[in-house]
Amino acid sequence: MEFIIRKAQASDVAGIMSVMEEARRNTLNPEWFVTDDEEFVREHLEGNGFVIVAQCTDTDQIAGFFLVKYPEDEENLGHYLEFNEEQLSHVAVMDSAAVDTAFRGNGLQGRMLEAAENLLDPDRFVYLMCTVHPENRFSRYNMESHGYQVKKIARCYGGLERCILLKERRR
């Protein structure tokens, strides 16, 4: 199977939501993956961040997505690491990712992560952060293999335990 990794468009929202719902239904532990609503996804197509999709060229189906958020103050993961105001202004959050079970094993999460990182202005976004449930070894391994390091374990998103991971890019 071949895949195109690209920036999502409004026409991809239904496919993104389908992958998100499928991931929610098939996650080993319901605390591992918190879904977003369609409005949240659309906001990230329109300026609050962006979304990368993996599209299967055989079927044109959206096989996976990776949502990147430019965090507002209260949702900036840098607060967990006691970043100062300057540091907080340089954070991008690698917010959520999922790959449809039919397409897993093709390295899509890593490929979408790399594409997302390449779209982020390295002068503006120095601190790339994400959260992963401590027991979600698949996502944690993927992020760590791309240079993210666990800096703290904290309660996030209404009390869910998460590893706070950071990748610092050189200016």
PDB file of C-alpha atoms in Angstrom:
ATOM      1  CA  MET A   1       0.000   0.000   0.000  1.00  0.00           C
ATOM      2  CA  GLU A   2       1.106   3.525  -0.751  1.00  0.00           C
ATOM      3  CA  PHE A   3       0.213   6.640   1.188  1.00  0.00           C
ATOM      4  CA  ILE A   4       0.322  10.375   0.614  1.00  0.00           C
ATOM      5  CA  ILE A   5       1.251  12.343   3.729  1.00  0.00           C
ATOM      6  CA  ARG A   6      -0.133  15.875   3.433  1.00  0.00           C
ATOM      7  CA  LYS A   7      -1.720  18.796   5.225  1.00  0.00           C
ATOM      8  CA  ALA A   8      -5.444  18.222   5.765  1.00  0.00           C
ATOM      9  CA  GLN A   9      -8.196  20.245   4.115  1.00  0.00           C
ATOM     10  CA  ALA A  10     -11.787  20.872   5.164  1.00  0.00           C
ATOM     11  CA  SER A  11     -12.904  18.034   2.880  1.00  0.00           C
ATOM     12  CA  ASP A  12     -10.879  15.606   5.039  1.00  0.00           C
ATOM     13  CA  VAL A  13     -12.794  16.272   8.274  1.00  0.00           C
ATOM     14  CA  ALA A  14     -15.243  13.372   7.855  1.00  0.00           C
ATOM     15  CA  GLY A  15     -12.356  10.970   7.267  1.00  0.00           C
ATOM     16  CA  ILE A  16     -10.449  12.333  10.264  1.00  0.00           C
ATOM     17  CA  MET A  17     -13.513  11.955  12.484  1.00  0.00           C
ATOM     18  CA  SER A  18     -14.005   8.390  11.226  1.00  0.00           C
ATOM     19  CA  VAL A  19     -10.421   7.456  12.126  1.00  0.00           C
ATOM     20  CA  MET A  20     -10.802   9.152  15.511  1.00  0.00           C
ATOM     21  CA  GLU A  21     -13.995   7.254  16.316  1.00  0.00           C
ATOM     22  CA  GLU A  22     -12.484   3.959  15.151  1.00  0.00           C
ATOM     23  CA  ALA A  23      -9.446   4.579  17.370  1.00  0.00           C
ATOM     24  CA  ARG A  24     -11.689   5.316  20.351  1.00  0.00           C
ATOM     25  CA  ARG A  25     -13.634   2.083  19.834  1.00  0.00           C
ATOM     26  CA  ASN A  26     -10.502  -0.055  19.418  1.00  0.00           C
ATOM     27  CA  THR A  27      -8.120   1.422  22.007  1.00  0.00           C
ATOM     28  CA  LEU A  28      -6.923  -1.179  24.512  1.00  0.00           C
ATOM     29  CA  ASN A  29      -7.633   1.177  27.410  1.00  0.00           C
ATOM     30  CA  PRO A  30     -10.273   3.929  27.074  1.00  0.00           C
ATOM     31  CA  GLU A  31      -8.032   6.372  28.998  1.00  0.00           C
ATOM     32  CA  TRP A  32      -5.327   6.110  26.341  1.00  0.00           C
ATOM     33  CA  PHE A  33      -7.137   8.110  23.665  1.00  0.00           C
ATOM     34  CA  VAL A  34      -9.411  11.078  24.258  1.00  0.00           C
ATOM     35  CA  THR A  35     -11.433  12.079  21.205  1.00  0.00           C
ATOM     36  CA  ASP A  36     -12.114  15.602  20.037  1.00  0.00           C
ATOM     37  CA  ASP A  37     -15.247  16.902  18.388  1.00  0.00           C
ATOM     38  CA  GLU A  38     -15.599  18.034  14.792  1.00  0.00           C
ATOM     39  CA  GLU A  39     -15.558  21.707  15.756  1.00  0.00           C
ATOM     40  CA  PHE A  40     -12.163  21.271  17.453  1.00  0.00           C
ATOM     41  CA  VAL A  41     -10.747  19.596  14.338  1.00  0.00           C
ATOM     42  CA  ARG A  42     -12.121  22.325  12.071  1.00  0.00           C
ATOM     43  CA  GLU A  43     -10.599  25.042  14.289  1.00  0.00           C
ATOM     44  CA  HIS A  44      -7.206  23.441  13.755  1.00  0.00           C
ATOM     45  CA  LEU A  45      -7.641  23.540  10.014  1.00  0.00           C
ATOM     46  CA  GLU A  46      -8.382  27.258  10.254  1.00  0.00           C
ATOM     47  CA  GLY A  47      -5.525  28.724  12.265  1.00  0.00           C
ATOM     48  CA  ASN A  48      -5.322  27.209  15.760  1.00  0.00           C
ATOM     49  CA  GLY A  49      -2.878  24.690  14.354  1.00  0.00           C
ATOM     50  CA  PHE A  50      -3.029  22.198  11.532  1.00  0.00           C
ATOM     51  CA  VAL A  51      -3.674  18.553  10.797  1.00  0.00           C
ATOM     52  CA  ILE A  52      -1.579  16.118   8.806  1.00  0.00           C
ATOM     53  CA  VAL A  53      -3.304  13.162   7.170  1.00  0.00           C
ATOM     54  CA  ALA A  54      -2.119   9.939   5.644  1.00  0.00           C
ATOM     55  CA  GLN A  55      -4.251   9.098   2.633  1.00  0.00           C
ATOM     56  CA  CYS A  56      -4.184   5.623   1.088  1.00  0.00           C
ATOM     57  CA  THR A  57      -3.623   6.028  -2.654  1.00  0.00           C
ATOM     58  CA  ASP A  58      -5.404   2.720  -3.400  1.00  0.00           C
ATOM     59  CA  THR A  59      -8.709   3.754  -1.804  1.00  0.00           C
ATOM     60  CA  ASP A  60      -8.366   7.543  -1.239  1.00  0.00           C
ATOM     61  CA  GLN A  61      -9.362   6.754   2.357  1.00  0.00           C
ATOM     62  CA  ILE A  62      -7.924   8.800   5.233  1.00  0.00           C
ATOM     63  CA  ALA A  63      -5.779   6.190   6.990  1.00  0.00           C
ATOM     64  CA  GLY A  64      -4.594   8.388   9.858  1.00  0.00           C
ATOM     65  CA  PHE A  65      -4.217  11.896  11.181  1.00  0.00           C
ATOM     66  CA  PHE A  66      -1.873  13.929  13.367  1.00  0.00           C
ATOM     67  CA  LEU A  67      -3.258  17.129  14.895  1.00  0.00           C
ATOM     68  CA  VAL A  68      -0.894  19.947  15.892  1.00  0.00           C
ATOM     69  CA  LYS A  69      -2.096  22.701  18.204  1.00  0.00           C
ATOM     70  CA  TYR A  70      -0.781  26.210  18.762  1.00  0.00           C
ATOM     71  CA  PRO A  71      -1.756  26.272  22.423  1.00  0.00           C
ATOM     72  CA  GLU A  72      -3.625  29.022  24.168  1.00  0.00           C
ATOM     73  CA  ASP A  73      -2.180  29.934  27.550  1.00  0.00           C
ATOM     74  CA  GLU A  74      -4.211  27.559  29.714  1.00  0.00           C
ATOM     75  CA  GLU A  75      -3.625  24.548  27.452  1.00  0.00           C
ATOM     76  CA  ASN A  76       0.111  25.082  26.978  1.00  0.00           C
ATOM     77  CA  LEU A  77       1.915  21.964  28.176  1.00  0.00           C
ATOM     78  CA  GLY A  78       4.938  24.106  29.040  1.00  0.00           C
ATOM     79  CA  HIS A  79       3.131  25.049  32.254  1.00  0.00           C
ATOM     80  CA  TYR A  80       3.702  21.497  33.522  1.00  0.00           C
ATOM     81  CA  LEU A  81       7.460  22.051  33.148  1.00  0.00           C
ATOM     82  CA  GLU A  82       7.330  25.531  34.672  1.00  0.00           C
ATOM     83  CA  PHE A  83       8.332  27.284  31.464  1.00  0.00           C
ATOM     84  CA  ASN A  84       8.698  31.056  31.617  1.00  0.00           C
ATOM     85  CA  GLU A  85       6.629  33.360  29.359  1.00  0.00           C
ATOM     86  CA  GLU A  86       9.306  33.415  26.648  1.00  0.00           C
ATOM     87  CA  GLN A  87       9.482  29.626  26.539  1.00  0.00           C
ATOM     88  CA  LEU A  88       5.680  29.298  26.567  1.00  0.00           C
ATOM     89  CA  SER A  89       5.502  31.454  23.446  1.00  0.00           C
ATOM     90  CA  HIS A  90       7.616  28.888  21.558  1.00  0.00           C
ATOM     91  CA  VAL A  91       5.584  25.740  22.315  1.00  0.00           C
ATOM     92  CA  ALA A  92       3.692  23.641  19.767  1.00  0.00           C
ATOM     93  CA  VAL A  93       1.629  20.726  20.997  1.00  0.00           C
ATOM     94  CA  MET A  94       1.592  17.508  19.003  1.00  0.00           C
ATOM     95  CA  ASP A  95      -1.955  17.038  20.227  1.00  0.00           C
ATOM     96  CA  SER A  96      -3.458  13.815  18.948  1.00  0.00           C
ATOM     97  CA  ALA A  97      -2.798  11.127  16.410  1.00  0.00           C
ATOM     98  CA  ALA A  98      -4.489   7.954  15.288  1.00  0.00           C
ATOM     99  CA  VAL A  99      -4.156   5.416  12.523  1.00  0.00           C
ATOM    100  CA  ASP A 100      -7.070   3.264  11.393  1.00  0.00           C
ATOM    101  CA  THR A 101      -6.487  -0.367  12.451  1.00  0.00           C
ATOM    102  CA  ALA A 102      -6.653  -1.480   8.808  1.00  0.00           C
ATOM    103  CA  PHE A 103      -3.546   0.608   8.059  1.00  0.00           C
ATOM    104  CA  ARG A 104      -1.420   0.048  11.157  1.00  0.00           C
ATOM    105  CA  GLY A 105       2.065  -1.355  10.686  1.00  0.00           C
ATOM    106  CA  ASN A 106       2.973   1.032   7.869  1.00  0.00           C
ATOM    107  CA  GLY A 107       4.858   3.556  10.025  1.00  0.00           C
ATOM    108  CA  LEU A 108       2.199   6.197   9.394  1.00  0.00           C
ATOM    109  CA  GLN A 109       2.236   7.822  12.832  1.00  0.00           C
ATOM    110  CA  GLY A 110       5.975   8.447  12.552  1.00  0.00           C
ATOM    111  CA  ARG A 111       5.704   9.681   8.980  1.00  0.00           C
ATOM    112  CA  MET A 112       2.895  12.083   9.880  1.00  0.00           C
ATOM    113  CA  LEU A 113       4.860  13.315  12.919  1.00  0.00           C
ATOM    114  CA  GLU A 114       7.890  14.039  10.734  1.00  0.00           C
ATOM    115  CA  ALA A 115       5.725  15.899   8.213  1.00  0.00           C
ATOM    116  CA  ALA A 116       4.153  17.948  11.019  1.00  0.00           C
ATOM    117  CA  GLU A 117       7.524  18.852  12.495  1.00  0.00           C
ATOM    118  CA  ASN A 118       8.761  19.939   9.072  1.00  0.00           C
ATOM    119  CA  LEU A 119       5.829  22.356   8.716  1.00  0.00           C
ATOM    120  CA  LEU A 120       6.529  24.060  12.043  1.00  0.00           C
ATOM    121  CA  ASP A 121       8.678  27.194  11.822  1.00  0.00           C
ATOM    122  CA  PRO A 122      11.843  26.253  13.784  1.00  0.00           C
ATOM    123  CA  ASP A 123      12.352  29.849  14.959  1.00  0.00           C
ATOM    124  CA  ARG A 124       8.821  30.166  16.310  1.00  0.00           C
ATOM    125  CA  PHE A 125       8.360  26.618  17.650  1.00  0.00           C
ATOM    126  CA  VAL A 126      11.386  25.481  19.631  1.00  0.00           C
ATOM    127  CA  TYR A 127       9.595  23.274  22.174  1.00  0.00           C
ATOM    128  CA  LEU A 128       7.532  20.448  20.711  1.00  0.00           C
ATOM    129  CA  MET A 129       5.422  18.778  23.370  1.00  0.00           C
ATOM    130  CA  CYS A 130       2.876  16.011  23.683  1.00  0.00           C
ATOM    131  CA  THR A 131       1.181  13.769  26.184  1.00  0.00           C
ATOM    132  CA  VAL A 132       0.950   9.983  26.163  1.00  0.00           C
ATOM    133  CA  HIS A 133      -0.696   7.666  28.650  1.00  0.00           C
ATOM    134  CA  PRO A 134       2.154   5.978  30.591  1.00  0.00           C
ATOM    135  CA  GLU A 135       0.971   2.490  29.573  1.00  0.00           C
ATOM    136  CA  ASN A 136       0.509   3.294  25.873  1.00  0.00           C
ATOM    137  CA  ARG A 137       3.819   1.786  24.836  1.00  0.00           C
ATOM    138  CA  PHE A 138       3.047   2.109  21.111  1.00  0.00           C
ATOM    139  CA  SER A 139       2.613   5.883  21.044  1.00  0.00           C
ATOM    140  CA  ARG A 140       5.273   6.424  23.688  1.00  0.00           C
ATOM    141  CA  TYR A 141       7.832   4.416  21.707  1.00  0.00           C
ATOM    142  CA  ASN A 142       6.926   6.294  18.538  1.00  0.00           C
ATOM    143  CA  MET A 143       7.427   9.680  20.172  1.00  0.00           C
ATOM    144  CA  GLU A 144      10.627   8.662  21.988  1.00  0.00           C
ATOM    145  CA  SER A 145      12.089   7.209  18.780  1.00  0.00           C
ATOM    146  CA  HIS A 146      11.607  10.679  17.239  1.00  0.00           C
ATOM    147  CA  GLY A 147      13.548  12.448  19.971  1.00  0.00           C
ATOM    148  CA  TYR A 148      10.811  13.236  22.502  1.00  0.00           C
ATOM    149  CA  GLN A 149      11.695  12.636  26.139  1.00  0.00           C
ATOM    150  CA  VAL A 150       9.420  12.078  29.116  1.00  0.00           C
ATOM    151  CA  LYS A 151       9.935  15.039  31.438  1.00  0.00           C
ATOM    152  CA  LYS A 152       7.118  14.504  33.906  1.00  0.00           C
ATOM    153  CA  ILE A 153       4.070  12.376  34.675  1.00  0.00           C
ATOM    154  CA  ALA A 154       1.062  14.492  35.595  1.00  0.00           C
ATOM    155  CA  ARG A 155      -2.725  14.529  35.693  1.00  0.00           C
ATOM    156  CA  CYS A 156      -4.137  16.241  32.590  1.00  0.00           C
ATOM    157  CA  TYR A 157      -7.440  16.548  30.737  1.00  0.00           C
ATOM    158  CA  GLY A 158      -9.641  16.361  33.798  1.00  0.00           C
ATOM    159  CA  GLY A 159      -7.463  14.039  35.850  1.00  0.00           C
ATOM    160  CA  LEU A 160      -6.089  11.513  33.344  1.00  0.00           C
ATOM    161  CA  GLU A 161      -2.528  10.366  33.987  1.00  0.00           C
ATOM    162  CA  ARG A 162      -0.160  11.366  31.180  1.00  0.00           C
ATOM    163  CA  CYS A 163       3.549  11.453  30.425  1.00  0.00           C
ATOM    164  CA  ILE A 164       4.555  14.970  29.375  1.00  0.00           C
ATOM    165  CA  LEU A 165       7.092  14.610  26.560  1.00  0.00           C
ATOM    166  CA  LEU A 166       9.354  17.324  25.156  1.00  0.00           C
ATOM    167  CA  LYS A 167      11.532  17.664  22.105  1.00  0.00           C
ATOM    168  CA  GLU A 168      13.652  20.791  22.085  1.00  0.00           C
ATOM    169  CA  ARG A 169      14.822  22.013  18.703  1.00  0.00           C
ATOM    170  CA  ARG A 170      17.910  24.122  18.350  1.00  0.00           C
ATOM    171  CA  ARG A 171      17.455  27.637  17.034  1.00  0.00           C
TER     172      ARG A 171
END
